[in-house]
Amino acid sequence: MTDLQSLDRLVGTWQISGGAEGTVTYEWMEGGYFLIQRVQLMQHGQEAVVLCFLEILANLHSLTAMIC
């Protein structure tokens, strides 16, 4: 198994709870070289804009962008 393939266990949608609630979703970008992470969280019943982002994960680097 390559380092990149080991990230496959993250693929799917996960529920977040605790101080903030919401979901985190991981999916492979076309070609299978990058993993996309989408996060949407609510805190105190309101969307926490600062915690809403898209992250693209690769073997050595990642890129994070605010999308909300």
Short mmCIF file of C-alpha atoms in Angstrom, two decimals:
data_model
loop_
_atom_site.label_atom_id
_atom_site.label_comp_id
_atom_site.label_asym_id
_atom_site.label_seq_id
_atom_site.Cartn_x
_atom_site.Cartn_y
_atom_site.Cartn_z
CA MET A 1 0.00 0.00 0.00
CA THR A 2 1.35 3.43 -0.93
CA ASP A 3 1.20 6.45 1.38
CA LEU A 4 -1.49 7.92 -0.86
CA GLN A 5 -3.62 4.76 -0.76
CA SER A 6 -3.51 4.81 3.05
CA LEU A 7 -5.71 7.95 2.89
CA ASP A 8 -8.54 5.87 1.38
CA ARG A 9 -9.80 5.04 4.88
CA LEU A 10 -10.92 8.69 5.20
CA VAL A 11 -13.23 8.60 2.14
CA GLY A 12 -16.87 9.18 3.10
CA THR A 13 -18.88 11.61 5.20
CA TRP A 14 -18.23 11.89 8.91
CA GLN A 15 -20.34 13.58 11.59
CA ILE A 16 -18.59 16.03 13.91
CA SER A 17 -19.86 16.76 17.42
CA GLY A 18 -18.58 18.46 20.53
CA GLY A 19 -17.82 22.19 20.64
CA ALA A 20 -19.10 22.47 17.06
CA GLU A 21 -21.35 20.18 15.01
CA GLY A 22 -21.42 19.39 11.32
CA THR A 23 -19.89 17.15 8.70
CA VAL A 24 -16.56 16.50 7.07
CA THR A 25 -16.51 14.74 3.70
CA TYR A 26 -13.48 13.23 1.97
CA GLU A 27 -13.48 12.24 -1.71
CA TRP A 28 -10.83 11.48 -4.30
CA MET A 29 -10.29 14.08 -7.01
CA GLU A 30 -10.48 12.68 -10.54
CA GLY A 31 -7.31 10.73 -11.24
CA GLY A 32 -6.92 9.59 -7.62
CA TYR A 33 -3.86 11.72 -6.82
CA PHE A 34 -5.55 14.22 -4.52
CA LEU A 35 -8.03 13.85 -1.67
CA ILE A 36 -10.61 16.62 -1.26
CA GLN A 37 -11.82 17.47 2.24
CA ARG A 38 -15.00 19.55 2.64
CA VAL A 39 -15.95 20.75 6.12
CA GLN A 40 -19.10 22.49 7.27
CA LEU A 41 -19.57 23.23 10.95
CA MET A 42 -22.24 24.92 13.03
CA GLN A 43 -21.58 26.43 16.44
CA HIS A 44 -24.43 27.51 18.71
CA GLY A 45 -26.88 26.91 15.84
CA GLN A 46 -25.10 29.25 13.42
CA GLU A 47 -22.75 28.36 10.63
CA ALA A 48 -19.20 29.11 11.69
CA VAL A 49 -17.89 30.74 8.52
CA VAL A 50 -14.31 30.60 9.71
CA LEU A 51 -14.60 26.81 9.99
CA CYS A 52 -16.05 26.21 6.53
CA PHE A 53 -13.28 25.31 4.10
CA LEU A 54 -12.07 23.07 1.31
CA GLU A 55 -8.74 21.30 1.61
CA ILE A 56 -6.99 19.32 -1.12
CA LEU A 57 -4.58 16.75 0.29
CA ALA A 58 -1.65 15.26 -1.57
CA ASN A 59 1.24 13.05 -0.56
CA LEU A 60 3.61 15.88 0.39
CA HIS A 61 1.49 19.06 0.41
CA SER A 62 -2.03 20.33 1.02
CA LEU A 63 -3.93 23.42 -0.11
CA THR A 64 -6.66 24.98 2.03
CA ALA A 65 -9.18 27.54 0.77
CA MET A 66 -12.06 29.29 2.50
CA ILE A 67 -15.24 28.62 0.51
CA CYS A 68 -18.03 30.09 2.64
#
